[in-house]
Every structure is written in structure tokens, then in C-alpha cells.
Short mmCIF file of C-alpha atoms and ligand atoms in Angstrom, two decimals:
data_model
loop_
_atom_site.label_atom_id
_atom_site.label_comp_id
_atom_site.label_asym_id
_atom_site.label_seq_id
_atom_site.Cartn_x
_atom_site.Cartn_y
_atom_site.Cartn_z
CA UNK N 1 8.71 -3.36 -43.15
CA UNK N 2 5.04 -3.07 -42.43
CA UNK N 3 4.11 -2.33 -45.98
CA UNK N 4 4.13 -6.10 -46.24
CA UNK N 5 0.88 -7.94 -46.62
CA UNK N 6 -0.11 -11.39 -45.50
CA UNK N 7 -0.49 -12.34 -49.12
CA UNK N 8 3.30 -11.78 -49.57
CA UNK N 9 4.19 -14.65 -47.24
CA UNK N 10 3.20 -17.42 -49.63
CA UNK N 11 0.62 -18.80 -47.26
CA UNK N 12 -1.85 -21.21 -48.81
CA UNK N 13 -5.18 -19.80 -49.94
CA UNK N 14 -7.33 -21.40 -47.18
CA UNK N 15 -5.21 -19.58 -44.58
CA UNK N 16 -5.32 -16.28 -46.48
CA UNK N 17 -9.08 -16.71 -46.81
CA UNK N 18 -9.44 -17.19 -43.04
CA UNK N 19 -7.27 -14.13 -42.38
CA UNK N 20 -9.39 -12.02 -44.70
CA UNK N 21 -12.48 -13.16 -42.76
CA UNK N 22 -11.05 -11.75 -39.52
CA UNK N 23 -9.64 -8.61 -41.14
CA UNK N 24 -5.95 -9.33 -40.72
CA UNK N 25 -4.39 -7.51 -43.67
CA UNK N 26 -1.20 -5.90 -42.39
CA UNK N 27 1.10 -8.23 -40.47
CA UNK N 28 2.50 -6.98 -37.17
CA UNK N 29 6.30 -6.59 -36.76
CA UNK N 30 6.70 -9.95 -35.01
CA UNK N 31 4.76 -11.60 -37.83
CA UNK N 32 6.86 -9.89 -40.51
CA UNK N 33 10.06 -11.04 -38.85
CA UNK N 34 9.08 -14.53 -37.76
CA UNK N 35 6.74 -15.99 -40.38
CA UNK N 36 9.15 -16.30 -43.37
CA UNK N 37 11.98 -18.08 -41.45
CA UNK N 38 9.46 -20.28 -39.64
CA UNK N 39 7.91 -21.28 -42.96
CA UNK N 40 11.43 -22.23 -44.05
CA UNK N 41 11.69 -24.56 -41.04
CA UNK N 42 14.02 -22.48 -38.83
CA UNK N 43 13.85 -22.48 -35.03
CA UNK N 44 12.69 -19.28 -33.33
CA UNK N 45 13.88 -17.41 -30.27
CA UNK N 46 11.29 -14.70 -29.90
CA UNK N 47 11.03 -11.92 -27.37
CA UNK N 48 7.47 -10.67 -27.66
CA UNK N 49 4.63 -10.09 -25.28
CA UNK N 50 0.92 -10.75 -25.58
CA UNK N 51 -0.69 -8.10 -27.75
CA UNK N 52 2.06 -8.09 -30.39
CA UNK N 53 0.39 -10.67 -32.63
CA UNK N 54 2.81 -13.42 -31.62
CA UNK N 55 0.14 -16.14 -31.69
CA UNK N 56 -0.42 -15.81 -35.43
CA UNK N 57 3.35 -15.50 -35.90
CA UNK N 58 3.92 -19.04 -34.68
CA UNK N 59 0.50 -20.52 -35.49
CA UNK N 60 0.30 -19.73 -39.22
CA UNK N 61 3.57 -21.51 -40.15
CA UNK N 62 2.48 -24.52 -38.06
CA UNK N 63 -0.86 -24.70 -39.83
CA UNK N 64 0.74 -24.30 -43.23
CA UNK N 65 3.23 -27.11 -42.50
CA UNK N 66 0.51 -29.50 -41.33
CA UNK N 67 -1.82 -28.69 -44.20
CA UNK N 68 0.91 -29.18 -46.79
CA UNK N 69 2.09 -32.46 -45.24
CA UNK N 70 -1.11 -34.26 -44.36
CA UNK N 71 -0.93 -37.47 -42.34
CA UNK N 72 -3.54 -39.91 -41.14
CA UNK N 73 -4.48 -39.04 -37.57
CA UNK N 74 -3.80 -41.67 -34.94
CA UNK N 75 -5.26 -41.73 -31.46
CA UNK N 76 -3.29 -39.48 -29.08
CA UNK N 77 -0.45 -38.83 -31.57
CA UNK N 78 0.36 -35.12 -31.61
CA UNK N 79 2.10 -33.40 -34.56
CA UNK N 80 2.42 -29.87 -33.16
CA UNK N 81 2.54 -29.08 -29.44
CA UNK N 82 2.03 -25.63 -27.93
CA UNK N 83 2.73 -25.39 -24.20
CA UNK N 84 1.64 -22.31 -22.36
CA UNK N 85 1.48 -21.43 -18.64
CA UNK N 86 -2.17 -20.53 -18.07
CA UNK N 87 -5.49 -21.92 -19.12
CA UNK N 88 -6.73 -18.52 -20.31
CA UNK N 89 -3.84 -18.23 -22.69
CA UNK N 90 -4.26 -21.85 -23.79
CA UNK N 91 -7.94 -21.26 -24.50
CA UNK N 92 -7.15 -18.04 -26.38
CA UNK N 93 -4.52 -19.70 -28.57
CA UNK N 94 -6.91 -22.56 -29.30
CA UNK N 95 -9.61 -20.06 -30.31
CA UNK N 96 -7.18 -18.33 -32.66
CA UNK N 97 -6.10 -21.64 -34.19
CA UNK N 98 -9.72 -22.48 -34.89
CA UNK N 99 -10.16 -19.18 -36.71
CA UNK N 100 -7.03 -19.68 -38.80
CA UNK N 101 -7.89 -23.34 -39.60
CA UNK N 102 -11.49 -22.57 -40.58
CA UNK N 103 -11.03 -23.74 -44.19
CA UNK N 104 -8.62 -26.58 -43.49
CA UNK N 105 -8.75 -30.08 -42.16
CA UNK N 106 -6.32 -29.34 -39.33
CA UNK N 107 -7.59 -30.28 -35.90
CA UNK N 108 -6.58 -28.40 -32.77
CA UNK N 109 -7.41 -29.47 -29.20
CA UNK N 110 -6.80 -27.70 -25.91
CA UNK N 111 -6.17 -29.38 -22.56
CA UNK N 112 -5.70 -27.68 -19.19
CA UNK N 113 -6.28 -28.43 -15.52
CA UNK N 114 -9.08 -27.30 -13.24
CA UNK N 115 -11.77 -29.02 -15.31
CA UNK N 116 -12.71 -32.69 -15.71
CA UNK N 117 -10.44 -34.60 -18.05
CA UNK N 118 -13.06 -36.85 -19.72
CA UNK N 119 -14.15 -34.45 -22.49
CA UNK N 120 -10.46 -33.75 -23.22
CA UNK N 121 -9.68 -37.47 -23.41
CA UNK N 122 -12.70 -38.08 -25.63
CA UNK N 123 -11.55 -35.32 -27.95
CA UNK N 124 -7.96 -36.65 -28.02
CA UNK N 125 -9.22 -40.10 -28.91
CA UNK N 126 -10.84 -38.66 -32.01
CA UNK N 127 -7.43 -37.58 -33.30
CA UNK N 128 -5.45 -34.38 -33.02
CA UNK N 129 -2.97 -32.39 -35.11
CA UNK N 130 -2.17 -29.41 -32.87
CA UNK N 131 -2.35 -29.75 -29.10
CA UNK N 132 -2.40 -26.63 -26.91
CA UNK N 133 -1.71 -27.52 -23.29
CA UNK N 134 -0.73 -26.30 -19.85
CA UNK N 135 2.16 -28.29 -18.38
CA UNK N 136 0.46 -30.08 -15.46
CA UNK N 137 -2.51 -31.51 -17.35
CA UNK N 138 -0.30 -32.39 -20.30
CA UNK N 139 2.00 -34.49 -18.10
CA UNK N 140 -1.03 -36.09 -16.41
CA UNK N 141 -2.49 -37.17 -19.71
CA UNK N 142 0.86 -38.37 -21.02
CA UNK N 143 1.23 -40.45 -17.83
CA UNK N 144 -2.15 -42.02 -18.44
CA UNK N 145 -1.21 -42.85 -22.02
CA UNK N 146 -3.72 -40.54 -23.72
CA UNK N 147 -1.10 -38.29 -25.32
CA UNK N 148 1.99 -39.40 -27.24
CA UNK N 149 4.67 -36.88 -28.14
CA UNK N 150 7.21 -39.04 -29.96
CA UNK N 151 6.04 -37.80 -33.37
CA UNK N 152 5.92 -34.09 -32.58
CA UNK N 153 7.23 -32.14 -35.56
CA UNK N 154 6.86 -28.64 -34.13
CA UNK N 155 7.10 -27.59 -30.49
CA UNK N 156 6.17 -24.15 -29.17
CA UNK N 157 7.02 -22.98 -25.67
CA UNK N 158 5.04 -19.82 -25.06
CA UNK N 159 5.57 -17.28 -22.26
CA UNK N 160 8.71 -19.00 -21.00
CA UNK N 161 9.40 -16.26 -18.44
CA UNK N 162 6.00 -16.80 -16.90
CA UNK N 163 6.68 -20.55 -16.79
CA UNK N 164 9.74 -19.71 -14.74
CA UNK N 165 7.76 -17.39 -12.40
CA UNK N 166 5.15 -20.06 -11.88
CA UNK N 167 7.67 -22.80 -11.12
CA UNK N 168 6.90 -24.81 -14.26
CA UNK N 169 10.47 -25.25 -15.47
CA UNK N 170 10.87 -28.80 -14.05
CA UNK N 171 7.62 -29.72 -15.84
CA UNK N 172 8.92 -28.20 -19.07
CA UNK N 173 12.10 -30.27 -18.76
CA UNK N 174 10.01 -33.42 -18.28
CA UNK N 175 7.96 -32.56 -21.35
CA UNK N 176 11.17 -32.08 -23.35
CA UNK N 177 12.19 -35.65 -22.52
CA UNK N 178 9.14 -36.93 -24.37
CA UNK N 179 9.88 -34.94 -27.53
CA UNK N 180 11.96 -36.21 -30.44
CA UNK N 181 15.29 -34.45 -30.92
CA UNK N 182 14.55 -33.74 -34.55
CA UNK N 183 11.86 -31.10 -34.52
CA UNK N 184 11.25 -27.41 -35.14
CA UNK N 185 11.18 -25.38 -31.93
CA UNK N 186 9.66 -21.96 -31.34
CA UNK N 187 10.61 -20.42 -28.03
CA UNK N 188 8.75 -17.29 -26.94
CA UNK N 189 9.06 -15.11 -23.89
CA UNK N 190 8.00 -11.57 -23.00
CA UNK N 191 11.32 -10.98 -21.24
CA UNK N 192 14.65 -12.77 -21.41
CA UNK N 193 16.16 -13.03 -17.93
CA UNK N 194 19.33 -15.19 -17.74
CA UNK N 195 17.50 -18.33 -16.56
CA UNK N 196 15.16 -18.15 -19.55
CA UNK N 197 18.07 -17.67 -21.95
CA UNK N 198 19.73 -20.74 -20.40
CA UNK N 199 16.59 -22.78 -20.91
CA UNK N 200 16.29 -21.59 -24.51
CA UNK N 201 19.89 -22.55 -25.29
CA UNK N 202 19.11 -26.19 -24.61
CA UNK N 203 16.03 -26.17 -26.75
CA UNK N 204 16.59 -24.28 -29.98
CA UNK N 205 19.09 -24.88 -32.75
CA UNK N 206 20.47 -21.98 -34.79
CA UNK N 207 17.32 -19.96 -34.17
CA UNK N 208 16.17 -16.83 -35.93
CA UNK N 209 16.02 -14.16 -33.24
CA UNK N 210 13.08 -11.81 -33.13
CA UNK N 211 12.80 -9.08 -30.54
CA UNK N 212 9.82 -6.81 -30.57
CA UNK N 213 10.02 -5.75 -26.95
CA UNK N 214 9.65 -2.00 -26.94
CA UNK N 215 12.72 -0.15 -25.69
CA UNK N 216 10.57 1.54 -23.08
CA UNK N 217 7.97 -1.10 -22.35
CA UNK N 218 4.44 0.13 -23.09
CA UNK N 219 4.53 3.10 -20.83
CA UNK N 220 4.37 5.97 -23.33
CA UNK N 221 0.67 5.60 -23.89
CA UNK N 222 -0.22 5.01 -20.27
CA UNK N 223 -0.80 7.72 -17.75
CA UNK N 224 0.62 6.19 -14.62
CA UNK N 225 -0.35 7.35 -11.16
CA UNK N 226 0.79 6.33 -7.75
CA UNK N 227 -1.21 6.82 -4.58
CA UNK N 228 0.44 6.39 -1.22
CA UNK N 229 -2.16 4.70 0.93
CA UNK N 230 -2.14 2.80 4.21
CA UNK N 231 -3.15 -0.83 3.74
CA UNK N 232 -6.37 -0.38 5.69
CA UNK N 233 -7.41 2.51 3.43
CA UNK N 234 -6.92 0.69 0.18
CA UNK N 235 -10.40 -0.70 -0.34
CA UNK N 236 -12.05 2.64 0.49
CA UNK N 237 -9.77 4.47 -1.91
CA UNK N 238 -10.43 1.86 -4.57
CA UNK N 239 -14.20 2.20 -4.17
CA UNK N 240 -13.94 5.94 -4.53
CA UNK N 241 -11.95 5.56 -7.70
CA UNK N 242 -14.41 3.07 -9.14
CA UNK N 243 -17.43 5.21 -8.33
CA UNK N 244 -16.15 7.72 -10.84
CA UNK N 245 -18.02 6.89 -14.04
CA UNK N 246 -15.06 7.93 -16.19
CA UNK N 247 -13.63 4.59 -15.11
CA UNK N 248 -15.48 2.80 -17.86
CA UNK N 249 -13.71 -0.57 -17.76
CA UNK N 250 -11.31 -1.38 -14.97
CA UNK N 251 -9.06 -4.33 -14.34
CA UNK N 252 -8.09 -4.47 -10.67
CA UNK N 253 -5.12 -6.58 -9.59
CA UNK N 254 -4.70 -8.20 -6.22
CA UNK N 255 -1.78 -10.27 -5.02
CA UNK N 256 -3.82 -13.19 -3.70
CA UNK N 257 -6.92 -15.16 -4.65
CA UNK N 258 -8.31 -14.52 -1.18
CA UNK N 259 -7.75 -10.78 -1.65
CA UNK N 260 -9.58 -10.89 -4.97
CA UNK N 261 -12.59 -12.66 -3.41
CA UNK N 262 -12.72 -10.21 -0.52
CA UNK N 263 -12.62 -7.22 -2.86
CA UNK N 264 -15.36 -8.53 -5.11
CA UNK N 265 -17.62 -8.92 -2.05
CA UNK N 266 -16.79 -5.46 -0.72
CA UNK N 267 -17.43 -3.85 -4.10
CA UNK N 268 -20.72 -5.70 -4.43
CA UNK N 269 -21.83 -4.31 -1.08
CA UNK N 270 -20.91 -0.82 -2.28
CA UNK N 271 -23.10 -1.28 -5.36
CA UNK N 272 -20.16 -1.65 -7.72
CA UNK N 273 -20.81 -4.94 -9.48
CA UNK N 274 -17.56 -6.77 -10.03
CA UNK N 275 -16.41 -10.28 -10.70
CA UNK N 276 -13.17 -12.04 -9.95
CA UNK N 277 -10.97 -14.40 -11.87
CA UNK N 278 -8.26 -16.44 -10.25
CA UNK N 279 -6.89 -19.95 -10.11
CA UNK N 280 -9.45 -21.29 -7.62
CA UNK N 281 -12.40 -20.43 -9.80
CA UNK N 282 -13.84 -23.11 -12.03
CA UNK N 283 -13.28 -22.65 -15.74
CA UNK N 284 -16.97 -21.91 -16.37
CA UNK N 285 -16.99 -19.13 -13.75
CA UNK N 286 -13.83 -17.62 -15.23
CA UNK N 287 -15.20 -17.70 -18.74
CA UNK N 288 -18.46 -16.12 -17.60
CA UNK N 289 -16.60 -13.34 -15.77
CA UNK N 290 -14.50 -12.65 -18.87
CA UNK N 291 -17.53 -12.68 -21.15
CA UNK N 292 -19.43 -10.26 -18.86
CA UNK N 293 -16.42 -7.97 -18.74
CA UNK N 294 -15.86 -8.03 -22.49
CA UNK N 295 -19.53 -7.39 -23.20
CA UNK N 296 -19.63 -4.48 -20.71
CA UNK N 297 -22.13 -6.17 -18.36
CA UNK N 298 -19.69 -5.51 -15.53
CA UNK N 299 -17.31 -2.58 -15.35
CA UNK N 300 -14.85 -4.11 -12.94
CA UNK N 301 -12.87 -7.32 -13.12
CA UNK N 302 -10.69 -8.28 -10.16
CA UNK N 303 -7.84 -10.59 -11.08
CA UNK N 304 -4.66 -12.18 -9.83
CA UNK N 305 -1.61 -12.01 -12.09
CA UNK N 306 -1.67 -15.62 -13.11
CA UNK N 307 -5.34 -15.59 -14.08
CA UNK N 308 -4.98 -12.33 -15.97
CA UNK N 309 -2.06 -13.50 -18.05
CA UNK N 310 -3.01 -13.51 -21.69
CA UNK N 311 -6.26 -11.64 -21.21
CA UNK N 312 -6.77 -9.50 -24.25
CA UNK N 313 -9.75 -7.21 -23.73
CA UNK N 314 -10.08 -4.03 -25.68
CA UNK N 315 -11.07 -0.73 -24.13
CA UNK N 316 -9.77 -1.22 -20.59
CA UNK N 317 -9.75 2.40 -19.41
CA UNK N 318 -8.02 1.77 -16.08
CA UNK N 319 -5.69 -0.80 -14.62
CA UNK N 320 -5.67 -0.50 -10.85
CA UNK N 321 -3.02 -2.14 -8.73
CA UNK N 322 -4.70 -2.73 -5.40
CA UNK N 323 -1.44 -4.42 -4.42
CA UNK N 324 1.95 -3.60 -5.88
CA UNK N 325 3.63 -6.61 -7.51
CA UNK N 326 6.99 -7.63 -6.07
CA UNK N 327 8.31 -8.43 -9.55
CA UNK N 328 8.83 -5.28 -11.59
CA UNK N 329 8.09 -6.94 -14.94
CA UNK N 330 4.68 -7.94 -13.61
CA UNK N 331 3.82 -4.26 -13.22
CA UNK N 332 4.59 -3.70 -16.88
CA UNK N 333 2.48 -6.71 -17.87
CA UNK N 334 -0.37 -5.45 -15.73
CA UNK N 335 -0.51 -1.88 -16.92
CA UNK N 336 -0.05 -3.08 -20.50
CA UNK N 337 -3.65 -4.32 -20.35
CA UNK N 338 -4.77 -0.76 -20.88
CA UNK N 339 -3.70 1.46 -23.78
CA UNK N 340 -3.93 -1.47 -26.19
CA UNK N 341 -3.14 -0.71 -29.80
CA UNK N 342 -1.82 2.73 -28.99
CA UNK N 343 -4.99 3.99 -27.30
CA UNK N 344 -4.78 6.05 -24.13
CA UNK N 345 -5.03 4.32 -20.76
CA UNK N 346 -4.61 5.07 -17.09
CA UNK N 347 -2.97 3.00 -14.41
CA UNK N 348 -3.36 3.71 -10.72
CA UNK N 349 -1.21 1.95 -8.15
CA UNK N 350 -2.15 1.96 -4.49
CA UNK N 351 1.09 1.73 -2.58
CA UNK N 352 1.36 1.06 1.14
CA UNK N 353 4.54 1.93 3.04
CA UNK N 354 5.59 -1.74 2.96
CA UNK N 355 5.38 -1.77 -0.82
CA UNK N 356 7.62 1.22 -1.51
CA UNK N 357 10.62 -0.96 -2.27
CA UNK N 358 8.66 -2.67 -5.06
CA UNK N 359 7.90 0.72 -6.58
CA UNK N 360 11.60 1.53 -6.53
CA UNK N 361 12.32 -1.61 -8.55
CA UNK N 362 9.52 -0.79 -10.98
CA UNK N 363 10.77 2.75 -11.52
CA UNK N 364 14.23 1.40 -12.26
CA UNK N 365 12.81 -0.97 -14.84
CA UNK N 366 10.65 1.59 -16.62
CA UNK N 367 13.34 4.21 -16.19
CA UNK N 368 10.99 6.90 -14.99
CA UNK N 369 9.32 7.93 -11.76
CA UNK N 370 5.62 7.26 -11.40
CA UNK N 371 3.89 10.53 -10.55
CA UNK N 372 2.33 10.56 -7.10
CA UNK N 373 -1.24 11.75 -6.77
CA UNK N 374 -2.43 11.98 -3.23
CA UNK N 375 -4.71 14.95 -3.03
CA UNK N 376 -7.74 14.05 -5.06
CA UNK N 377 -11.28 15.26 -4.44
CA UNK N 378 -12.56 11.87 -3.48
CA UNK N 379 -9.94 11.41 -0.83
CA UNK N 380 -11.15 14.26 1.33
CA UNK N 381 -12.95 11.87 3.64
CA UNK N 382 -10.26 9.28 3.63
CA UNK N 383 -7.69 11.22 5.64
CA UNK N 384 -4.93 10.25 3.31
CA UNK N 385 -1.52 10.50 4.85
CA UNK N 386 1.18 11.20 2.28
CA UNK N 387 4.14 8.94 2.67
CA UNK N 388 7.70 10.10 2.25
CA UNK N 389 9.96 7.97 0.18
CA UNK N 390 13.37 8.32 -1.38
CA UNK N 391 13.99 8.41 -5.10
CA UNK N 392 14.86 5.11 -6.75
CA UNK N 393 18.36 6.11 -7.68
CA UNK N 394 20.53 8.68 -6.04
CA UNK N 395 20.94 11.84 -8.12
CA UNK N 396 24.50 13.13 -8.66
CA UNK N 397 23.78 16.37 -6.84
CA UNK N 398 21.14 15.70 -4.21
CA UNK N 399 20.84 19.37 -3.37
CA UNK N 400 19.85 20.52 -6.83
CA UNK N 401 16.60 22.45 -6.84
CA UNK N 402 14.97 20.22 -9.45
CA UNK N 403 15.52 17.21 -7.20
CA UNK N 404 13.99 19.00 -4.27
CA UNK N 405 10.97 19.88 -6.30
CA UNK N 406 10.65 16.32 -7.47
CA UNK N 407 10.77 15.01 -3.93
CA UNK N 408 8.19 17.50 -2.83
CA UNK N 409 5.95 16.46 -5.64
CA UNK N 410 6.26 12.83 -4.56
CA UNK N 411 4.98 13.73 -1.14
CA UNK N 412 1.93 15.39 -2.58
CA UNK N 413 3.15 18.86 -1.64
CA UNK N 414 1.83 21.99 -3.28
CA UNK N 415 4.56 22.19 -5.90
CA UNK N 416 3.42 18.91 -7.42
CA UNK N 417 -0.01 20.23 -8.33
CA UNK N 418 1.03 21.65 -11.67
CA UNK N 419 2.77 18.54 -12.93
CA UNK N 420 -0.09 16.22 -12.17
CA UNK N 421 -2.34 17.27 -14.97
CA UNK N 422 -6.04 16.75 -14.80
CA UNK N 423 -6.23 13.53 -12.88
CA UNK N 424 -9.99 13.19 -12.95
CA UNK N 425 -10.20 13.43 -16.68
P1 LIG Y 1 -1.52 -11.87 -29.60
O1 LIG Y 1 -0.32 -11.06 -29.27
O2 LIG Y 1 -1.18 -13.04 -30.46
O3 LIG Y 1 -2.27 -12.28 -28.36
O4 LIG Y 1 -2.50 -10.97 -30.49
C1 LIG Y 1 -3.14 -9.82 -29.97
C2 LIG Y 1 -4.41 -9.48 -30.73
O5 LIG Y 1 -4.12 -8.97 -32.02
C3 LIG Y 1 -5.35 -10.66 -30.96
O6 LIG Y 1 -6.66 -10.23 -30.69
C4 LIG Y 1 -5.18 -11.01 -32.43
O7 LIG Y 1 -6.35 -11.58 -32.96
C5 LIG Y 1 -4.89 -9.65 -33.04
N1 LIG Y 1 -4.00 -9.70 -34.23
C6 LIG Y 1 -2.88 -10.42 -34.38
N2 LIG Y 1 -2.30 -10.18 -35.57
C7 LIG Y 1 -3.07 -9.28 -36.21
C8 LIG Y 1 -3.00 -8.61 -37.48
N3 LIG Y 1 -1.97 -8.82 -38.30
N4 LIG Y 1 -3.97 -7.76 -37.81
C9 LIG Y 1 -4.98 -7.53 -36.94
N5 LIG Y 1 -5.11 -8.09 -35.72
C10 LIG Y 1 -4.17 -8.97 -35.36
#
């Protein structure tokens, strides 16, 4: 499949030229499967997560369609609409569109909340072909008459599962009411829980189905570690982990914005420069934090799930879960930020007794236990108390010796030493 080249898709030369500029030569599996039917005008039901190349998979056919069917731009009239849950993702998609459209007269604009609307309105008034938007700001601007969707030819709903998690489904339904019935629809989601499938059914017609979700999501390339830690010990343990210089680029997740702010301050006081990104930060501050992280000016970025969605930074050596997510899929999304493109990565999850049930759900989803590491050199002063916990699913014969060994290993007992490998690699 992947012997295919972009030049085999029949894309117009200005697009191929732009792709050569950014060194895309071999299409990814989602691109191989989605681009030809999308170019033929089919709807798409795609199960693919960030990092698979899904943006180009839906963006290139859109650009080709618009370039081949030029129309005079009219104020606020959108031809292709891409709706996505977070501003980071919206900004990233917009950036990609600009790269792909470099040699074409196809104009893309991005609108999202949390920043003043005037520059966005000014830009819309100059004419738009492709609009990338988050739901809230989109509906705001539609309400004020700056955006008109009645002529949309192609509609993309990206990260539908995250829309659901973030409570955006009513907004999506309102947006749908503004769209013409006759259109091409591309529906993308990293996972397909029943509610998402239901939503998709009402939106796509005879879609081509593309599923590039790995059977075992991401985890093969990631060395996962679990540390049983009391809540009050978490920040100390985290600081000790981060002081180790082998942690070259770490993304730390917290459950709340407040938690992220508190951690950044604590780390700063411990001489570990870090920055935070979350929904309460202004766009400029978020972009600066991302730029500093990407350029290696800071080693540590503290993020909430929503803000981190769509972040694509290479070379993240460690993902650290300061708090365990209560949705198992979120864990997979989080740790997938490391080990990009098949490289090796480490994830460390700090689990308090209250969070053990979340770990059980996660282990069910990834279909493997996460090895517990509790006795590490830097924890000597932390008085770490190992926490007992049951296995996620009951083994057939609970008395079998292998089970006993496994349980011992989960409590940080001596028998687990051998299976842990070299944890401070
Ligand atoms: P996405 O899943 O769309 O967020 O893409 C993940 C990353 O892969 C982005 O940095 C893209 O620019 C890059 N990418 C997408 N498709 C290709 C390709 N065919 N060859 C090389 N890089 C790609």
C-alpha cells in the first residue's frame, strides 16, 4: 500500500509542488485510503488520531476541489468548513493548509475563542474559501452575521470524540442546521464510541470507511511506568523525576488548570523552568509556551488535556501523568505524545490510592498491566509507601504462582526488580 506516492493521486501540480517543499513523499496509510475516494467526492467516516497524517488526508482533496472549481469570493461566504474542538488544533490545521496552498489562490482563515474577534472579522470580510473554526466562536460569528454557511460544499468534523467529551455536541448540531444538505462530509474521530457513531450516522451519506486506529493503541513503543504515590507526595516525586537530565523533554499532565498553574510555580521555585498551557491562558501565552517547548528553551510543559489536544511536538522523551485521567482513552492520547513516529518514549503515571480505579479501566483498554515502579533511587527521601491493589480482571486461577508473582511485583516487592528493567535509563 505504502509504495504509493503522492504523485499517484492525480493531485494538481501546485499541490504536489507544495508537498515536495515540505518533504512529503510517501503518503501515510490514512492518506492512501482516504485521498482517492475523497477526490471522487465520497463522504468519509474516518477513525484516526492526531499523528497519523489525517489533516493532509482531508485537506488535500478540499484544496484540489476548490482550486479546480474557482469561484468569486463573497464576504463571509464559506466554501469549506473544518470544525475542530480546540484552538491549538484549529491553529495547527490552518498552518498546514497554508503550507499546502502555498502555490494556489485558495484562502484559509482560522477563528477560535479566547482572543478578540476584530482581526478575525476583518479577515473574514476580505473573503474566505476554507474556514477552520472551534464551535463556540463559529456560532458567535454566525449569529453576528459575519459568517454564512449556506454555500458550504465540504464540511469536516474533526476529533468528534473529543467534541463529545467537551460537551460540544449541541453546538455541532446547531452548526449542522446552517449547512446545506447537499455537501461532502468528512467525519473524523480518534475513537468511535456509540454516541459518536450515532452522530456520524446523521451526517454522512454512503461514506468510505477508513480505520487506522492501531489494534493495540500506541503502547508498543512506549515504556509505561506506574508509581503509587500519596497525593501529597506527588509534586516532590515529580520534581525528583524532572531533575534527572535524561528527561530531556517532558510533557506533564494535570487534571485542572489550577493544578497546572500550581505545578509550574512549584517547579520554578525548584529551579526547573516550566511553562503551562491550559484554557485560561491567553492565546499569545499559549503560543509562546509551545514555541519555547518546541525550541528546547524549556524542558517541561505542564498541560491540561484539552489544551494539549493536537499538540504535535517531536522528541518528547517523557509524558508524565501527575494526575490519572478518569477516561481511559485520554491516557492513550496522553502517552501517545511521546514515541512519535516509532521512536522510543517513556510514560510515568503517578497514581494515588483514589485513582486506582482509573488505572484499572486503562489497563483494560490497553489490554496489559502497567508495570509498577516504586523503589527508585530518587525516592529514598520521599518515604514512598507502596499501595496494594487488585488486578484489573480476575484471573481464572487466582492461586497460580505467576499471578502471585505479578501481584507482588505490583506492590514493589523484591520479585518485581528483575522485570522492571533499567528504569533510570
Ligand atoms: P496529523 O496527524 O495530520 O496531525 O499529522 C502529523 C504530522 O505528520 C504533521 O506534522 C504532518 O505535517 C506530518 N505529515 C503528515 N503526512 C505526512 C507525510 N505523508 N509525510 C511526512 N510527514 C507527514
